Every structure is written in structure tokens, then in C-alpha cells.
Short mmCIF file of C-alpha atoms in Angstrom, two decimals:
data_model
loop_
_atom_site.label_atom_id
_atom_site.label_comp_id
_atom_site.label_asym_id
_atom_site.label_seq_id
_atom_site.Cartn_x
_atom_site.Cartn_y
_atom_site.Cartn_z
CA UNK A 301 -86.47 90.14 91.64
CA UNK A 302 -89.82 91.18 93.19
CA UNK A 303 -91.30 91.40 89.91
CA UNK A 304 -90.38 92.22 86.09
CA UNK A 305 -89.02 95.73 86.62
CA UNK A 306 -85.93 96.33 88.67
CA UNK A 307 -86.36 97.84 92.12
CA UNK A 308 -84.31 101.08 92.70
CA UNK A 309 -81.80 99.11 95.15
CA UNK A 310 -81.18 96.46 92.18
CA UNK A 311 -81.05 99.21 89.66
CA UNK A 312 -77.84 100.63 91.87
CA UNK A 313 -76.62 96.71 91.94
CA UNK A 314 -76.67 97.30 88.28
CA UNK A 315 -74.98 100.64 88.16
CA UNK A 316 -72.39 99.19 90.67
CA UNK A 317 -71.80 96.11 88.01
CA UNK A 318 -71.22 99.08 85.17
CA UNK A 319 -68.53 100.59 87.79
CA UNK A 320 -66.43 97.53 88.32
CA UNK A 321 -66.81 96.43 84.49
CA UNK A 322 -65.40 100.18 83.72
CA UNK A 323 -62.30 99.82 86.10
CA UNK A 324 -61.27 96.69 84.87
CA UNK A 325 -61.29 98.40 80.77
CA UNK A 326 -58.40 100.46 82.38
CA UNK A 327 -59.85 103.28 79.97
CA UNK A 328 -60.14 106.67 79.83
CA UNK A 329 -62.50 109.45 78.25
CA UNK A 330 -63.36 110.67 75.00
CA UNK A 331 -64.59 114.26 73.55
CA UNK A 332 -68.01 114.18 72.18
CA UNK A 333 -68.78 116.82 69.93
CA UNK A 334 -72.05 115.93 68.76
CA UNK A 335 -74.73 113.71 70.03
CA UNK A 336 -76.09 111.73 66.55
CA UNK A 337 -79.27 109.65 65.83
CA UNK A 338 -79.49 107.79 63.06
CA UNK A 339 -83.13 107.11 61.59
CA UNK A 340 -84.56 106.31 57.79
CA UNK A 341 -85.64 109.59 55.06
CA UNK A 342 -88.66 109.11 55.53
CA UNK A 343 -88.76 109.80 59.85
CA UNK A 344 -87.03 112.97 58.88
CA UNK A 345 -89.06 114.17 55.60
CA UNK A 346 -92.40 113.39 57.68
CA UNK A 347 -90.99 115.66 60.56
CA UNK A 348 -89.70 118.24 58.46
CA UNK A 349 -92.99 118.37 56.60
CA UNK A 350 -95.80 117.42 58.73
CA UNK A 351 -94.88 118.25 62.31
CA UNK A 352 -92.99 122.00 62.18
CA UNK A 353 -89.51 120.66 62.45
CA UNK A 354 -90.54 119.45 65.90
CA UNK A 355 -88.81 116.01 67.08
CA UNK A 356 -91.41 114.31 69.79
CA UNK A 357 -90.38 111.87 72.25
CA UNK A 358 -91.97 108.73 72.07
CA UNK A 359 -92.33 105.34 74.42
CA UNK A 360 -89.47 103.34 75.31
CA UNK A 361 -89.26 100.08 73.66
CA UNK A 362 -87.82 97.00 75.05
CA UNK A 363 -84.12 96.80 74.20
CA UNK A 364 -81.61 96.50 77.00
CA UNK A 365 -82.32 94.33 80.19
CA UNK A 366 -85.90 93.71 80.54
CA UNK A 367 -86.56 94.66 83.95
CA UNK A 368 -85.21 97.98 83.29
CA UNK A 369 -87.77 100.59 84.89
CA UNK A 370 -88.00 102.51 81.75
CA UNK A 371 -89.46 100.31 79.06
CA UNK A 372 -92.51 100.88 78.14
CA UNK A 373 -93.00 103.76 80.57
CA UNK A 374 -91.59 107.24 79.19
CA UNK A 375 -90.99 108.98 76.43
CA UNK A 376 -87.63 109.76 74.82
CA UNK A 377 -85.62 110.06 71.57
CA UNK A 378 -81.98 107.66 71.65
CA UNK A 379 -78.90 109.70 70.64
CA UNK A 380 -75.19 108.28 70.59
CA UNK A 381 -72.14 109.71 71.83
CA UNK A 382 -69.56 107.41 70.74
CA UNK A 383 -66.83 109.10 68.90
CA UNK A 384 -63.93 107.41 66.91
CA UNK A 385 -60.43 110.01 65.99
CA UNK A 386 -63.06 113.39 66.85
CA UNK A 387 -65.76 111.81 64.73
CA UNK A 388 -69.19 109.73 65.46
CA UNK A 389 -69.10 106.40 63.59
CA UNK A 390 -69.25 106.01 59.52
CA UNK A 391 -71.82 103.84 59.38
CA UNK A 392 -75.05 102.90 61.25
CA UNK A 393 -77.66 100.09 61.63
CA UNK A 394 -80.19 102.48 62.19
CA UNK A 395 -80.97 104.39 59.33
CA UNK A 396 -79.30 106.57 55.94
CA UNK A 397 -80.13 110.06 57.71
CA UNK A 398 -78.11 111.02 60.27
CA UNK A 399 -79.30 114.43 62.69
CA UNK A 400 -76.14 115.80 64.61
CA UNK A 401 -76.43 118.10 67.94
CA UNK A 402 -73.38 119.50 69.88
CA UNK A 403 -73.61 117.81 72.80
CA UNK A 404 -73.09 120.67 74.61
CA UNK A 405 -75.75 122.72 73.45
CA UNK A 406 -78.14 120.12 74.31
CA UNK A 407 -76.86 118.51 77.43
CA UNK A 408 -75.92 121.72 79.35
CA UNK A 409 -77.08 125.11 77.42
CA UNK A 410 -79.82 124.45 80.00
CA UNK A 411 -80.08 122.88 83.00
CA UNK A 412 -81.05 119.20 83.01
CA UNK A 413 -80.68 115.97 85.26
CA UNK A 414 -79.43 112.71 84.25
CA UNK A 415 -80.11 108.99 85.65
CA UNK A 416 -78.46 105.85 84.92
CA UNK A 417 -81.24 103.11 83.39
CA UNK A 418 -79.65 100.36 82.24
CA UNK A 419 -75.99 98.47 81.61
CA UNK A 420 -76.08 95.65 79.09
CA UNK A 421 -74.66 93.67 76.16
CA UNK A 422 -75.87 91.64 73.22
CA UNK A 423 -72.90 88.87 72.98
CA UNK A 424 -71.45 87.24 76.06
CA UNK A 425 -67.78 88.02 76.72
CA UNK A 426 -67.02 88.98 73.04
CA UNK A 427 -69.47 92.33 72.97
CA UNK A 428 -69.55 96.00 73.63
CA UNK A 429 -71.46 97.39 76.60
CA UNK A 430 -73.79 99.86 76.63
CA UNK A 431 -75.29 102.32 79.35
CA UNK A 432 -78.50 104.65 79.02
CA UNK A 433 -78.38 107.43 80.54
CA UNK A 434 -81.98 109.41 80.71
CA UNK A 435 -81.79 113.27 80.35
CA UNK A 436 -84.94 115.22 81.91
CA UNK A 437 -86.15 118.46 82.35
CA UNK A 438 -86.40 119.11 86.10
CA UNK A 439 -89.93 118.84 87.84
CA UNK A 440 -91.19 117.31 84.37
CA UNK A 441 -93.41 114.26 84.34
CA UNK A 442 -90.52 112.01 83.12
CA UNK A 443 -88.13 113.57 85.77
CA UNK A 444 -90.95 112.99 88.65
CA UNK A 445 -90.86 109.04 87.47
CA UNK A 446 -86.98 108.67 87.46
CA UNK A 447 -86.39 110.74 90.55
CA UNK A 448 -88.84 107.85 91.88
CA UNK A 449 -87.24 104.58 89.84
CA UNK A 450 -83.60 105.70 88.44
CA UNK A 451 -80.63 106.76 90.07
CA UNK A 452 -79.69 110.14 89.82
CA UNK A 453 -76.72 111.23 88.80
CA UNK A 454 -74.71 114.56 88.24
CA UNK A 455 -74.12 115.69 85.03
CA UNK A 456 -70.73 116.93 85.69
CA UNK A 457 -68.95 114.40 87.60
CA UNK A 458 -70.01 110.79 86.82
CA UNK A 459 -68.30 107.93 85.38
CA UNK A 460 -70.38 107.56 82.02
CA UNK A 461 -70.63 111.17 80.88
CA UNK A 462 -70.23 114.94 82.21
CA UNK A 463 -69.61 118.78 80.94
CA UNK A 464 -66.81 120.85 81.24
CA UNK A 465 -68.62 124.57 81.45
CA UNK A 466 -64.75 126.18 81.36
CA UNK A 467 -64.48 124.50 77.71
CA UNK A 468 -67.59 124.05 76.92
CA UNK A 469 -66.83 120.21 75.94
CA UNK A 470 -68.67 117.13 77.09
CA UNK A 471 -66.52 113.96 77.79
CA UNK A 472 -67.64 110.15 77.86
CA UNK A 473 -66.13 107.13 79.00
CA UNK A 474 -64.35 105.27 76.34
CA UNK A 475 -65.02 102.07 78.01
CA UNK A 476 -69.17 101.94 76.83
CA UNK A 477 -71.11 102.77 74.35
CA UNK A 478 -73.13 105.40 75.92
CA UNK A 479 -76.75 106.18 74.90
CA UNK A 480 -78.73 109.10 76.04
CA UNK A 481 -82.16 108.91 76.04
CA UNK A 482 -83.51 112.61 75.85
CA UNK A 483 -86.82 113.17 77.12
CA UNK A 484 -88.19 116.38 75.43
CA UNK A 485 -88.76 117.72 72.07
CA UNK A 486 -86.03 119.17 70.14
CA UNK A 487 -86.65 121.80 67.25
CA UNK A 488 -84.47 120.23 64.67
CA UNK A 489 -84.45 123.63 62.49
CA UNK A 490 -82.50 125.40 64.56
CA UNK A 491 -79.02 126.23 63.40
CA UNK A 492 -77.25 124.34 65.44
CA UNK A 493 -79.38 121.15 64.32
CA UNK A 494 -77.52 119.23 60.76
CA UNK A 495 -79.06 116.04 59.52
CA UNK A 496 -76.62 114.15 57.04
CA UNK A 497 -76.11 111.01 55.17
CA UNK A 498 -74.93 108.18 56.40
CA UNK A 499 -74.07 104.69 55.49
CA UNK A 500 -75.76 102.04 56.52
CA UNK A 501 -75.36 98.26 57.60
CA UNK A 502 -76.95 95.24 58.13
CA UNK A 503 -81.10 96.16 58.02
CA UNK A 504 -80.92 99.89 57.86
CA UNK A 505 -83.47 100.54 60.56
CA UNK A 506 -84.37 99.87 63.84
CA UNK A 507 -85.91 97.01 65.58
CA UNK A 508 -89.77 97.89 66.07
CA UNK A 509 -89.28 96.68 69.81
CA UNK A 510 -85.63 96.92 70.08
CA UNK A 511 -83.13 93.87 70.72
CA UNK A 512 -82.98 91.86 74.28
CA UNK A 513 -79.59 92.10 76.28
CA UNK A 514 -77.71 88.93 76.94
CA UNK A 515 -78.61 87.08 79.84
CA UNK A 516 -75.58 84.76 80.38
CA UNK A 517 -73.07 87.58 80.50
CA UNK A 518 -71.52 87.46 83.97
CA UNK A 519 -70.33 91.21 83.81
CA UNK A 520 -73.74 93.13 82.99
CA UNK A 521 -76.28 91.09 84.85
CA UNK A 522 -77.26 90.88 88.74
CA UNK A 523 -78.15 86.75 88.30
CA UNK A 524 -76.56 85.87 84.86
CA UNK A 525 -78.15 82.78 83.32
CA UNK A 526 -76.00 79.88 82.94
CA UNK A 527 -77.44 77.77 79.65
CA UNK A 528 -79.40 78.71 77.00
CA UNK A 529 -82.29 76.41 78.52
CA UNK A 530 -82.11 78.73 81.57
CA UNK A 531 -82.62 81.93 79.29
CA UNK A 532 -85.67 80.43 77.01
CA UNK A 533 -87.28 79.85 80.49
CA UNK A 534 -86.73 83.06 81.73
CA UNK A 535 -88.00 84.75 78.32
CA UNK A 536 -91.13 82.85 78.53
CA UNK A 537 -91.45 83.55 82.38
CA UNK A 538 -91.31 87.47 81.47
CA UNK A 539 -93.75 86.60 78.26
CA UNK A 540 -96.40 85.64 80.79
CA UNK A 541 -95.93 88.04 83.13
#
């Protein structure tokens, strides 16, 4: 790699590898009714009651692959789509509170782009995969930088995720777990906006700089690392970058 970030033309290697890895799952697609993020009381309570009900994007951290163009570098807010029998998971890592958004209403009430950003896995062989897929405003700052580092992809027809405007419905493959990194603010007092409870597991929050993808899995990675040895060095290499 020329460098720490991914260039565009190894950024479409990448989205190639999420292609082949989703034809060999021989899956299909899921409804998603609601886009979720999970987050601790107080994130809520402190937006509720400081900021107007006003959600603000903030920097990418550095979970995923680490030459992903978008870490460090623009401003979003994660949701999931994953949906198990019609409903987003019981439980969460992430945090008790739980905000739910049809995922219609905020993918495609208005007009939007989307780019794939990353493909990746924690666990070699054994794990789930995840994509990101970055949703932008057009001719905003954050859509200027991934028109110039992402690939571009349309919102409905693509592999990972896409609207049906006759139904109203938004569909994602079953074979990831699909994140969508939304790049504006979102009024969370609107009526369409519910924040729940939710279980949690394991910490209960997130990781203040996210979690590292694996870098010995052969199907997520454009030059997996063989050993362990190999993937110290390369974490150290990117340390002192």
C-alpha cells in the first residue's frame, strides 16, 4: 500500500473481496425496518437536555481495517441494520438505550448518496463480517471527501443495502452485518424518532477508539497476514507511521 490509508483502486479491491465473500454465503436479503444505535443514558439524557434534541456527527474512530480512508477524517453517527424474525437484535454491546429510525425515513425520505468504506472481521474464519456503508448529503463537505476517496454506490441497487420507493421498505443483505455511518445531524424529537431499553452484554459501551479488524483473515483483507508475528509488526509499523 502506498501509505496507511487505502487508495481508491484498493478500496474497490476491497469492495470486490466483500462481493465474492457474499456469493459464496449463498444468501439472500432481509427487511430492515428501523436503523438502531445503541449508546449509554447518559449520551441520550445529555442530548435531550443540553443540545435541543439535536444528534451531531462526530469523528470516525479507528475500528475496521486501518487503512480505511475514513478514520479519523469525517464525521458520522454508526447505526445497525441487522434484523433477526422482523426485529433488530435483543441485546447490545454498546449501550442500555437504544434510538430506533425507520430506515426508510432516513435513508430515502430525502435524497442521499451512499459509498462503500470498509469490509472486515474481528475473528478469522469463525466471525461475522461487516461492511460500512457512508450516507451523505450531496455537495456536503463529507460527500466532496468520499466522492474523492470512497466508492460510490447507488442506493437502490447494490449488493449491501437499497430502497424499494413502490413499498417504501429498505432491504439488506443477510450475508453482513451492515453498518451505516450517517453523516448529518438527526433531530431525535421528531415523531418518528423512539429511544428504548435495551439489554446489554459484555462492557455495555463502546470502545473509545473502536476495535481493529483481523488481519489474518484471508476473505476480508487485500494481503492477509499469515502469523501473529506478522500482525504485531504490522501494528507497530502503522503505530509509527
Amino acid at each position: 500500500m502506498a501509505g496507511t490509508r487505502f487508495t481508491k483502486t484498493e478500496l474497490q479491491e476491497l469492495h470486490n473481496l466483500a462481493i465474492t465473500y457474499k456469493e459464496k454465503q449463498y444468501t439472500g436479503y432481509h427487511e430492515c425496518i428501523s436503523l438502531y444505535r445503541n449508546k449509554p443514558s447518559d449520551y441520550y439524557d445529555n442530548i435531550m437536555q443540553n443540545c435541543g434534541g439535536i444528534m451531531e456527527p462526530y469523528i470516525k474512530d479507528n475500528n475496521g481495517d486501518p487503512h480505511s480512508p475514513i478514520n479519523g477524517k469525517i464525521n458520522g453517527l454508526f447505526f445497525g441494520t441487522k434484523h433477526f424474525h422482523g426485529e433488530p437484535p435483543c441485546t447490545s454491546p454498546f449501550g442500555s438505550r437504544r434510538l430506533t429510525i425507520p430506515a426508510y425515513q432516513l435513508l430515502y425520505a430525502t435524497r442521499h448518496n451512499m459509498y462503500f468504506a470498509d469490509f472486515y472481521c474481528f475473528n478469522r474464519g469463525r466471525s461475522s463480517h461487516y461492511v460500512t456503508i457512508v450516507v451523505t448529503t450531496p455537495g456536503t463537505m463529507a460527500d466532496r471527501f468520499c466522492q474523492q476517496k470512497l466508492i460510490e454506490i447507488r442506493p437502490s441497487n447494490n449488493p449491501f443495502i437499497f430502497g424499494e420507493r413502490w413499498s417504501k421498505s429498505v432491504k439488506v443483505s443477510c450475508a453482513f452485518w451492515v453498518e451505516i455511518f450517517f453523516t448529518n445531524d438527526i433531530d431525535i424529537k421528531q415523531d418518528w424518532a423512539e429511544l428504548l431499553v435495551c439489554r446489554t452484554r459484555g462492557q455495555g459501551t463502546s470502545s473509545s477508539n473502536g476495535f481493529r479488524k483481523n488481519m489474518l483473515c484471508a476473505q476480508c483483507n487485500l494481503h492477509p497476514l499469515t502469523t501473529l508475528v506478522d500482525m504485531f509488526a504490522e501494528m507497530l509499523h502503522l503505530h509509527c507511521k
